XYZ file of C-alpha atoms in Angstrom:
702
model
C 136.086 63.926 140.278
C 139.322 63.644 138.261
C 137.630 61.241 135.829
C 134.741 63.672 135.396
C 137.064 66.582 134.589
C 138.951 64.383 132.149
C 135.689 63.375 130.435
C 134.552 67.010 130.091
C 137.953 68.022 128.692
C 137.984 65.182 126.126
C 134.417 66.043 125.036
C 135.313 69.712 124.621
C 138.485 68.854 122.661
C 136.661 66.413 120.383
C 133.940 68.965 119.660
C 136.421 71.634 118.583
C 138.347 69.107 116.498
C 135.204 68.212 114.583
C 134.384 71.860 114.079
C 137.819 72.556 112.648
C 137.648 69.535 110.364
C 134.180 70.207 108.950
C 133.828 73.935 109.394
C 137.320 75.292 109.548
C 136.768 77.907 106.885
C 133.793 79.397 108.707
C 135.520 79.366 112.097
C 138.589 81.060 110.706
C 136.296 83.935 109.727
C 135.542 84.629 113.377
C 137.202 87.877 114.561
C 139.460 86.283 117.159
C 140.922 83.832 114.564
C 141.436 86.449 111.907
C 144.432 88.703 111.719
C 142.708 91.013 109.242
C 141.344 94.292 110.465
C 137.675 95.014 110.170
C 136.769 96.452 106.825
C 134.300 99.178 105.997
C 130.716 99.133 107.178
C 128.636 96.463 105.443
C 124.939 96.638 104.934
C 124.481 93.401 106.913
C 127.125 91.197 108.596
C 127.777 87.593 107.627
C 126.940 85.380 110.563
C 129.959 83.161 111.143
C 127.955 80.714 113.245
C 125.297 80.268 110.591
C 126.572 76.860 109.555
C 126.013 75.582 113.104
C 122.251 76.009 112.842
C 120.058 73.374 111.320
C 118.829 74.068 107.794
C 115.062 73.897 108.176
C 114.364 74.423 104.481
C 114.700 71.667 101.919
C 116.880 72.621 98.944
C 114.025 72.319 96.467
C 111.868 74.620 98.576
C 114.280 77.468 98.225
C 114.480 79.233 94.931
C 117.441 78.881 92.663
C 120.191 81.436 92.457
C 118.251 83.168 89.707
C 116.366 85.043 92.428
C 118.506 87.238 94.659
C 121.481 86.587 92.373
C 119.640 88.537 89.738
C 120.833 91.643 91.513
C 123.416 93.640 89.689
C 127.063 93.089 90.439
C 128.643 95.275 93.088
C 130.649 97.191 90.491
C 127.569 97.846 88.366
C 125.592 98.989 91.397
C 128.355 101.392 92.375
C 128.397 102.879 88.900
C 124.621 103.228 88.940
C 124.782 104.860 92.333
C 127.349 107.389 91.130
C 125.109 108.339 88.207
C 122.135 108.943 90.505
C 123.842 110.195 93.655
C 126.561 112.371 92.187
C 126.615 114.292 95.462
C 126.876 111.235 97.688
C 129.059 113.137 100.146
C 126.420 115.828 100.677
C 125.914 117.059 104.224
C 124.050 120.088 105.513
C 127.299 122.035 105.780
C 128.286 121.353 102.168
C 125.053 121.117 100.158
C 122.635 123.446 101.964
C 122.547 127.248 101.842
C 121.831 128.376 105.417
C 121.771 132.041 104.412
C 118.312 131.572 102.867
C 116.935 130.751 106.327
C 118.394 133.657 108.300
C 116.248 136.571 107.184
C 112.763 135.043 107.094
C 113.303 131.967 109.248
C 112.253 128.480 108.221
C 109.814 128.945 105.326
C 108.799 126.318 102.750
C 107.822 127.070 99.161
C 105.921 124.518 97.077
C 106.166 124.840 93.309
C 102.637 125.644 92.038
C 100.907 122.748 90.330
C 100.414 123.235 86.622
C 97.316 122.103 84.778
C 97.750 118.670 83.289
C 100.609 117.614 85.553
C 100.140 113.974 86.633
C 99.972 113.934 90.420
C 99.085 110.877 92.497
C 96.682 111.064 95.406
C 99.523 110.389 97.838
C 101.716 113.190 96.505
C 98.747 115.559 96.524
C 98.350 114.796 100.229
C 102.007 115.690 100.778
C 101.694 118.972 98.877
C 98.468 119.907 100.687
C 100.080 119.166 104.053
C 102.991 121.399 103.089
C 100.706 124.235 102.062
C 98.733 123.982 105.307
C 101.913 123.907 107.367
C 102.791 126.855 109.591
C 106.031 127.113 107.606
C 104.438 127.546 104.191
C 105.060 130.662 102.115
C 103.771 131.515 98.664
C 106.759 133.790 98.080
C 109.886 131.936 96.871
C 112.019 134.928 97.882
C 111.206 134.171 101.534
C 111.740 130.425 101.253
C 114.413 128.429 102.991
C 113.265 125.056 101.588
C 111.686 124.169 98.227
C 109.405 121.261 97.285
C 108.828 120.212 93.662
C 105.421 120.069 92.038
C 106.562 116.926 90.177
C 105.341 113.637 91.614
C 108.494 111.688 92.509
C 106.904 109.122 94.827
C 106.795 106.187 92.413
C 109.976 105.762 90.369
C 109.222 102.275 89.101
C 109.556 102.412 85.293
C 106.681 99.959 84.927
C 104.276 102.000 87.064
C 101.497 104.037 85.458
C 102.378 106.825 87.888
C 105.976 107.043 86.702
C 106.700 110.594 85.535
C 109.026 110.745 82.535
C 111.670 113.324 81.610
C 112.086 114.749 85.097
C 115.665 115.780 84.411
C 114.576 118.010 81.553
C 111.788 119.545 83.612
C 113.783 120.398 86.716
C 116.679 121.815 84.747
C 114.232 124.378 83.398
C 113.283 125.585 86.896
C 115.090 128.837 87.758
C 115.025 127.925 91.469
C 116.472 124.422 91.024
C 120.155 125.392 91.472
C 121.320 121.762 91.234
C 118.770 120.800 93.900
C 120.272 122.977 96.611
C 117.776 123.582 99.475
C 115.266 121.304 97.765
C 113.371 118.411 99.356
C 112.372 115.374 97.269
C 109.953 112.677 98.453
C 110.126 109.077 97.227
C 108.373 105.859 98.235
C 109.299 103.416 95.447
C 112.415 103.218 93.313
C 113.794 100.717 90.833
C 111.906 98.090 88.900
C 111.741 94.359 88.261
C 113.840 92.250 88.427
C 116.650 94.009 90.330
C 114.800 96.812 92.113
C 117.952 98.874 92.359
C 117.617 102.328 93.845
C 117.170 104.050 90.503
C 115.158 107.279 90.711
C 115.515 107.916 86.995
C 116.810 111.465 87.442
C 119.689 113.318 89.077
C 118.656 114.669 92.484
C 121.726 116.878 92.636
C 122.208 118.425 96.075
C 118.580 117.946 97.118
C 117.599 116.347 100.430
C 115.939 112.990 99.788
C 113.066 111.921 102.062
C 112.700 108.282 101.064
C 111.204 105.005 102.197
C 113.354 101.840 102.093
C 116.788 103.399 101.793
C 119.787 101.276 100.924
C 122.377 101.804 103.648
C 125.115 102.654 101.184
C 122.995 105.368 99.557
C 121.766 107.069 102.712
C 123.577 110.331 103.500
C 123.591 110.646 107.321
C 122.516 113.976 108.700
C 121.238 115.012 105.271
C 118.689 112.530 103.886
C 115.612 111.489 105.855
C 114.147 107.997 106.112
C 110.346 108.071 106.025
C 107.814 105.243 106.430
C 106.297 103.574 103.397
C 102.598 104.461 103.378
C 99.769 103.377 101.099
C 97.546 105.561 98.949
C 94.770 105.012 101.510
C 96.801 106.524 104.333
C 94.742 109.443 105.739
C 95.970 112.953 105.136
C 94.970 114.137 108.623
C 94.261 112.605 111.979
C 94.664 108.916 111.379
C 93.508 105.919 113.337
C 94.382 105.805 117.021
C 96.396 102.903 118.364
C 94.596 99.831 119.622
C 96.179 99.734 123.069
C 93.445 100.393 125.614
C 93.069 99.875 129.339
C 91.550 96.472 128.631
C 94.869 95.455 127.045
C 96.577 95.303 130.440
C 98.067 92.761 130.832
C 98.721 92.424 127.066
C 97.332 88.922 126.624
C 96.171 88.216 123.075
C 95.051 85.229 121.032
C 98.185 85.054 118.872
C 101.788 85.573 119.808
C 103.225 86.175 116.349
C 101.614 86.628 112.925
C 102.425 87.397 109.312
C 100.131 87.610 106.307
C 101.420 88.662 102.908
C 102.506 87.735 99.416
C 105.009 84.934 98.828
C 107.216 85.880 95.913
C 107.975 82.717 93.939
C 111.004 84.166 92.161
C 113.312 87.116 92.406
C 114.323 89.368 95.272
C 112.623 88.565 98.558
C 111.490 85.101 97.489
C 113.911 83.206 99.737
C 112.740 85.193 102.723
C 109.010 84.805 102.177
C 109.239 81.130 101.201
C 111.048 80.276 104.413
C 108.505 81.802 106.782
C 106.217 78.763 106.783
C 108.685 76.926 109.012
C 107.730 78.987 112.048
C 103.984 78.484 111.495
C 102.397 76.201 114.114
C 98.725 76.964 113.437
C 98.123 77.892 117.088
C 99.757 80.993 118.483
C 102.176 81.567 115.587
C 100.480 82.184 112.248
C 102.344 82.696 108.970
C 100.104 82.994 105.923
C 101.346 83.617 102.401
C 99.774 83.619 98.962
C 101.431 82.783 95.671
C 99.073 85.045 93.738
C 101.489 87.771 92.818
C 102.316 89.036 89.371
C 100.899 88.022 86.004
C 102.722 84.694 85.615
C 102.690 83.320 89.149
C 101.066 80.091 87.889
C 104.186 79.318 85.815
C 106.308 79.282 88.975
C 103.728 77.586 91.168
C 105.160 75.087 93.674
C 103.598 72.227 95.632
C 102.645 74.451 98.589
C 100.810 77.133 96.615
C 97.304 75.606 96.604
C 97.236 75.076 100.360
C 98.874 78.444 101.040
C 96.348 80.264 98.895
C 93.444 78.519 100.636
C 94.750 79.199 104.156
C 95.506 82.784 103.205
C 91.834 83.522 102.541
C 90.658 82.080 105.878
C 92.012 84.893 108.040
C 91.272 88.599 107.968
C 94.403 90.734 108.002
C 93.067 93.325 110.449
C 91.719 90.617 112.755
C 95.107 88.932 112.870
C 96.982 92.108 113.726
C 94.404 93.225 116.258
C 94.643 89.935 118.133
C 98.404 89.383 117.969
C 101.134 90.533 120.329
C 103.828 90.664 117.624
C 103.903 90.753 113.844
C 106.722 89.876 111.459
C 107.876 92.399 108.862
C 110.048 90.441 106.406
C 111.698 92.068 103.448
C 109.703 92.451 100.283
C 110.915 93.363 96.815
C 112.349 96.638 98.011
C 112.115 96.681 101.773
C 115.401 96.324 103.598
C 116.985 92.971 104.291
C 116.141 89.872 106.265
C 118.068 86.939 107.655
C 116.356 83.550 107.547
C 118.418 82.097 110.409
C 117.320 84.908 112.672
C 113.688 84.382 111.660
C 113.838 80.835 113.017
C 114.928 82.267 116.387
C 112.082 84.758 116.571
C 109.514 82.450 118.266
C 111.856 81.529 121.106
C 112.908 85.162 121.490
C 109.420 86.608 121.830
C 108.339 83.837 124.211
C 111.046 84.938 126.629
C 109.745 88.493 126.921
C 107.968 89.342 130.164
C 104.490 90.877 129.987
C 105.741 94.126 131.572
C 108.291 94.553 128.800
C 105.729 93.717 126.130
C 103.395 96.366 127.538
C 106.225 98.920 127.484
C 106.934 98.030 123.843
C 103.271 98.425 122.948
C 102.961 101.762 124.706
C 106.037 103.194 123.003
C 105.002 101.821 119.612
C 101.544 103.347 119.935
C 103.053 106.676 120.980
C 105.382 106.728 117.955
C 102.525 105.783 115.631
C 100.170 108.477 116.898
C 102.856 111.159 117.146
C 104.629 110.726 113.800
C 103.142 108.122 111.446
C 99.338 107.950 111.692
C 98.744 110.453 108.863
C 100.536 111.921 105.860
C 100.412 115.303 107.567
C 102.357 114.005 110.562
C 104.943 112.361 108.308
C 105.388 115.682 106.486
C 105.490 117.695 109.723
C 108.082 115.351 111.203
C 110.227 115.650 108.071
C 110.092 119.444 108.207
C 110.885 119.581 111.922
C 113.915 117.309 111.454
C 115.271 119.624 108.748
C 114.509 122.697 110.862
C 116.415 121.214 113.813
C 119.410 120.634 111.548
C 119.364 124.220 110.314
C 118.848 125.862 113.705
C 120.796 123.272 115.668
C 121.335 125.615 118.613
C 117.568 125.538 119.180
C 117.047 121.910 118.208
C 115.022 119.475 120.274
C 116.778 117.113 122.694
C 116.328 113.424 121.859
C 114.063 113.085 124.873
C 111.464 115.346 123.234
C 111.200 113.012 120.244
C 110.871 109.857 122.343
C 108.509 110.903 125.131
C 104.908 112.078 125.230
C 103.548 114.211 123.638
C 106.338 114.018 121.032
C 108.690 116.355 119.227
C 106.014 118.005 117.067
C 104.285 119.432 120.146
C 107.418 120.451 122.067
C 108.500 123.650 120.342
C 112.239 124.329 120.702
C 111.718 128.046 120.044
C 109.901 128.159 123.397
C 112.573 126.253 125.308
C 114.821 123.200 125.167
C 114.713 122.607 128.934
C 112.401 119.890 130.214
C 111.272 121.822 133.290
C 109.811 124.594 131.135
C 107.117 122.310 129.684
C 103.933 121.149 131.433
C 104.167 117.468 130.486
C 107.558 116.510 131.980
C 107.137 117.450 135.652
C 105.892 114.096 136.869
C 108.418 112.137 134.781
C 111.336 113.969 136.394
C 109.926 114.394 139.891
C 109.877 118.191 139.662
C 107.086 120.642 140.446
C 105.751 123.754 138.713
C 106.032 127.163 140.328
C 103.943 127.855 143.426
C 102.675 131.205 142.135
C 100.351 132.141 139.276
C 99.702 135.097 136.977
C 96.105 136.260 136.679
C 95.323 137.302 133.109
C 92.029 139.197 132.704
C 90.624 140.208 129.325
C 88.677 143.464 129.564
C 86.404 144.521 126.684
C 84.124 147.022 128.451
C 84.939 150.534 129.726
C 85.030 150.994 133.475
C 82.298 153.428 134.440
C 81.427 152.236 137.943
C 83.274 151.080 141.037
C 80.834 148.172 141.324
C 81.767 146.572 138.021
C 82.550 142.823 138.179
C 86.123 143.238 136.929
C 87.077 145.380 139.934
C 85.611 142.859 142.377
C 87.393 140.099 140.502
C 90.756 141.857 140.813
C 90.275 142.209 144.551
C 89.317 138.560 145.001
C 92.237 137.270 142.908
C 94.824 139.567 144.497
C 93.813 138.183 147.874
C 95.061 134.715 146.931
C 98.222 133.652 148.705
C 99.424 132.149 145.407
C 98.939 135.202 143.167
C 102.200 136.745 141.898
C 100.827 139.385 139.523
C 97.720 140.524 137.679
C 97.775 141.380 133.974
C 94.784 143.110 132.380
C 94.534 142.789 128.594
C 92.717 145.981 127.643
C 90.717 145.190 124.490
C 88.240 148.046 124.771
C 87.895 150.833 122.207
C 88.107 153.440 124.969
C 91.423 154.004 126.767
C 91.973 152.287 130.120
C 91.360 154.301 133.302
C 94.177 155.907 135.209
C 96.058 153.832 137.747
C 94.255 155.580 140.612
C 90.936 154.150 139.367
C 92.086 150.555 139.756
C 91.760 148.701 143.076
C 94.694 148.744 145.457
C 96.352 145.313 145.399
C 99.222 143.661 147.218
C 100.579 142.294 143.923
C 101.677 144.170 140.777
C 98.841 145.168 138.440
C 99.859 145.741 134.807
C 97.741 146.926 131.884
C 98.560 145.470 128.435
C 97.089 147.243 125.436
C 95.448 144.715 123.102
C 94.425 144.959 119.473
C 90.842 143.888 120.061
C 91.292 140.374 118.688
C 90.039 137.545 120.878
C 93.158 135.517 120.080
C 95.261 138.209 121.801
C 94.473 136.595 125.130
C 96.612 133.590 124.147
C 99.681 135.426 122.859
C 102.945 134.427 124.590
C 103.420 137.681 126.505
C 106.843 138.149 128.057
C 105.130 139.883 130.987
C 103.826 136.511 132.200
C 106.412 135.650 134.828
C 105.056 132.355 136.185
C 104.566 128.844 134.837
C 100.815 128.979 135.253
C 98.191 131.414 134.006
C 94.771 132.011 135.524
C 92.707 133.075 132.507
C 89.672 135.205 133.374
C 86.880 137.112 131.648
C 85.847 140.499 132.994
C 82.396 139.226 134.067
C 83.700 136.170 135.938
C 82.749 135.949 139.589
C 85.121 134.007 141.855
C 86.029 134.086 145.532
C 89.559 133.967 146.876
C 88.903 130.492 148.263
C 87.815 129.167 144.877
C 90.966 130.568 143.273
C 93.210 129.029 145.949
C 91.616 125.594 145.697
C 91.702 125.505 141.899
C 95.383 126.440 141.879
C 96.260 123.663 144.351
C 94.420 121.211 142.087
C 96.251 122.473 138.992
C 99.641 121.811 140.581
C 98.698 118.110 140.575
C 97.641 118.271 136.906
C 100.052 120.815 135.352
C 99.532 119.590 131.769
C 95.750 120.078 131.781
C 93.207 122.879 131.900
C 91.806 123.126 135.437
C 88.869 125.409 136.080
C 85.237 126.111 136.719
C 82.804 126.624 133.798
C 82.423 123.450 131.797
C 80.852 122.588 128.452
C 80.506 119.438 126.381
C 80.149 118.092 122.860
C 78.348 115.118 121.353
C 77.837 113.460 118.001
C 74.479 114.321 116.439
C 73.673 111.279 114.320
C 70.606 112.938 112.778
C 72.793 115.701 111.312
C 75.987 113.646 110.975
C 78.005 116.309 112.734
C 79.375 117.335 116.114
C 77.242 119.470 118.399
C 78.059 121.809 121.255
C 76.069 121.967 124.465
C 76.088 124.235 127.508
C 73.663 122.125 129.541
C 74.603 121.669 133.178
C 75.210 117.901 133.330
C 77.587 115.495 135.033
C 79.583 114.955 131.844
C 81.813 117.527 130.190
C 84.698 117.740 127.715
C 85.713 121.402 127.932
C 86.539 123.875 130.689
C 86.144 127.416 129.425
C 89.058 129.818 129.769
C 86.743 132.421 131.321
C 87.958 130.974 134.628
C 90.688 128.361 134.249
C 94.296 127.578 135.110
C 96.724 126.224 132.512
C 100.440 126.273 131.786
C 101.760 129.331 129.958
C 103.379 127.080 127.329
C 99.967 126.662 125.757
C 100.088 130.360 124.798
C 103.136 129.625 122.650
C 101.576 126.476 121.226
C 98.326 128.291 120.420
C 100.179 131.094 118.637
C 102.976 129.184 116.904
C 101.585 125.694 116.308
C 98.006 126.292 115.188
C 97.561 127.572 111.618
C 96.913 131.269 111.066
C 93.557 130.542 109.423
C 92.131 129.056 112.637
C 93.226 132.083 114.641
C 91.785 134.331 111.923
C 88.500 132.446 112.153
C 88.052 133.073 115.879
C 89.125 136.708 115.457
C 86.664 137.255 112.630
C 83.664 136.033 114.623
C 85.077 137.143 118.008
C 84.143 133.759 119.404
C 85.369 130.178 120.034
C 88.950 130.941 121.129
C 88.245 129.095 124.396
C 86.968 126.048 122.493
C 90.056 126.072 120.288
C 92.328 126.126 123.334
C 90.485 123.087 124.742
C 90.938 121.266 121.434
C 94.650 122.038 121.489
C 95.317 120.941 125.067
C 93.308 117.735 124.697
C 95.176 116.955 121.455
C 98.434 117.295 123.398
C 97.483 115.363 126.520
C 94.892 112.903 125.099
C 93.071 113.633 128.388
C 90.050 115.671 129.498
C 90.258 118.902 131.494
C 89.704 118.995 135.261
C 86.521 120.492 136.734
C 86.607 121.978 140.226
C 83.889 123.165 142.567
C 82.132 126.435 141.744
C 79.378 128.052 143.735
C 77.882 129.963 140.793
C 77.028 128.745 137.313
C 78.912 130.553 134.551
C 76.852 132.105 131.770
C 78.375 132.805 128.392
C 78.317 136.422 127.255
C 78.091 137.248 123.530
C 80.829 139.536 122.218
C 80.295 143.284 122.297
C 79.788 143.638 118.541
C 76.861 141.197 118.700
C 75.287 143.086 121.580
C 75.423 146.301 119.543
C 74.014 144.828 116.324
C 71.043 142.571 117.005
C 70.186 142.077 120.693
C 67.174 139.742 120.184
C 69.124 137.206 118.173
C 72.696 137.608 119.392
C 72.443 134.699 121.817
C 71.338 132.285 119.107
C 74.047 133.492 116.747
C 76.682 133.161 119.443
C 75.628 129.575 120.126
C 75.361 128.590 116.458
C 78.846 129.959 115.840
C 80.199 127.727 118.583
C 78.431 124.746 117.029
C 80.136 125.470 113.719
C 83.502 126.007 115.402
C 83.467 122.549 116.938
C 83.064 120.977 113.498
C 85.665 123.190 111.822
C 88.227 122.516 114.533
C 87.591 118.761 114.359
C 88.092 118.929 110.584
C 91.452 120.648 110.950
C 92.735 118.202 113.566
C 91.442 115.326 111.449
C 89.670 113.750 114.421
C 87.849 114.768 117.598
C 90.518 115.327 120.281
C 88.084 116.315 123.064
C 87.689 113.667 125.767
C 84.618 113.312 127.969
C 84.877 113.157 131.741
C 82.624 112.951 134.804
C 85.459 113.730 137.187
C 85.090 116.744 139.504
C 87.353 117.673 142.380
C 85.912 119.110 145.590
C 87.706 120.091 148.806
C 87.880 117.520 151.577
C 84.686 117.571 153.686
C 82.953 119.700 151.057
C 79.279 119.999 152.081
C 79.747 117.295 154.707
C 77.664 117.711 157.863
C 80.581 118.620 160.096
C 81.766 121.798 161.721
C 82.959 124.442 159.268
C 85.987 124.903 161.492
C 87.268 121.545 160.201
C 87.035 122.699 156.584
C 89.943 124.443 154.873
C 87.867 125.982 152.073
C 84.765 126.739 154.103
C 83.872 129.838 152.060
C 83.189 127.719 148.971
C 79.904 126.500 150.485
C 78.442 129.930 151.081
C 75.719 131.035 148.697
């Protein structure tokens, strides 16, 4: 035992002696051997143990110092930075005028495009998304934030989309004010060979929303880092993530892939050239091509021919679709990359358990769909970040940004408490309230005691879960006196409406419960049906739960979506003529959807129920829940149609709903409705057993 300890000690001592002899300088740089205090924050640390790792690249394979060394000296870069970022110390408190946001709230003004101004397709998508935003205003006097009409996305001097003389142009804008309260978008900056962060104009005190920020230029809490997107990136909607139920467990053909250009010289060349060392041709694929730039043949090396051939063998989308991980090395402009760490990537990803990989994939897909899948979402996210900074007392908690359905759909003006939203109950083990508010829209005068609305009020008030009944009076004639209404055991309140169909989804302060039972005046329900549907909703608080269902389908012959009211086993909508949902969706309907969609449904007095289904399905990515109903619901055309053309009003009502489905899908950028064949019935429903064993026995009566 003593000899063994002595041998271990001598081996340890000899190892450290060799390290000091041959690597003393590097070891002395380690923190515990250095008496110097840590300096300022560096963009990337120097790895002191780098010399201990084997150099997998031959010297001739790596490019000469003419590549990355072609970068400007530190002093020159600092001087260049000062000329571009004269207000490098800008923060919201010092370079933003909050007073412009107090009177009219958060409003965004976009400088009108002038004829002949060169605008790229990508920047046009940004401007259009701004103008369709709920924050847009055409009046600069109301604006809190300003966006230029000058395309600043591509600031590469060699690009055909580079806009010249921006300084002269913006100085002539009366609203410029040294960039104060302005937002500037940029994707590319600098040019060959150094690719320094040169925008070519003075941004002043403007907020910069930029892809590929240098760390030293980023102003925390002021600038915004955005993803680099291509000109083909969709303006709306965007492609859904590829993670499906069949992906569990996440077993794919490849473990790790990369396919891209291999720069032969200049910035990024060392990184890309070194990636072939991790390629094994089996589960780790690294494919590069030398075909980049006009004179790539001049710098061609011995690997180029084979690399170019292998590069063409694999489809890029096929590789990504069938790989668990992908590598994102630095390019000419993108970030930084450490070769030594790249060599450790294969062993690192092999150690990850399938459960952790699945969690990574789920979170990545959520972030993609919530914030990055379209230009519109990138713009919306940018605006919401700025809005949270301005109204920080009503800003979103970090949890909202990082959990379904995402920060864009969790409005802080409604609440910043998790328990006030319908999607967080299950995650936190809490439950929604055990009472509901019945909300009935009345459009017809009450002339008889046998009218359906009076029977409906009696049936709903008999529910043990009903807390109050609100009647939205949308009739031209005044509501009857209180003595004409049925006697109920719960409060009955009349709300005077304006006659618009969208009024039924306003966020009324009179709604005192988490859940709303939305009803039409002609709906026929029993107390048992109401009780059962409410119990079901408490298990699905983020969805619409109700009785009358409808569906949609793609009509290939007309290349458009179609609406159907056929009574089938499959559905994608539950109409709000008789449905439970969380009251938060009133706020989302009113404050999230654009005014033009609400104006559309008000103009035709139709489709507000379809629009609510679109909204909720877009939030949840799930279908509504259908529950048992003893009577089939029939749609009633609005009163103005009944007065005008009785023979054709039914056809017009239906054709309007067909058109609505297509217009709503166009605004969302995709079809959010989800089909389902799932219906919930009470236990023992219609079973041949004694009715005394059934809790909801009245549901089976004709």
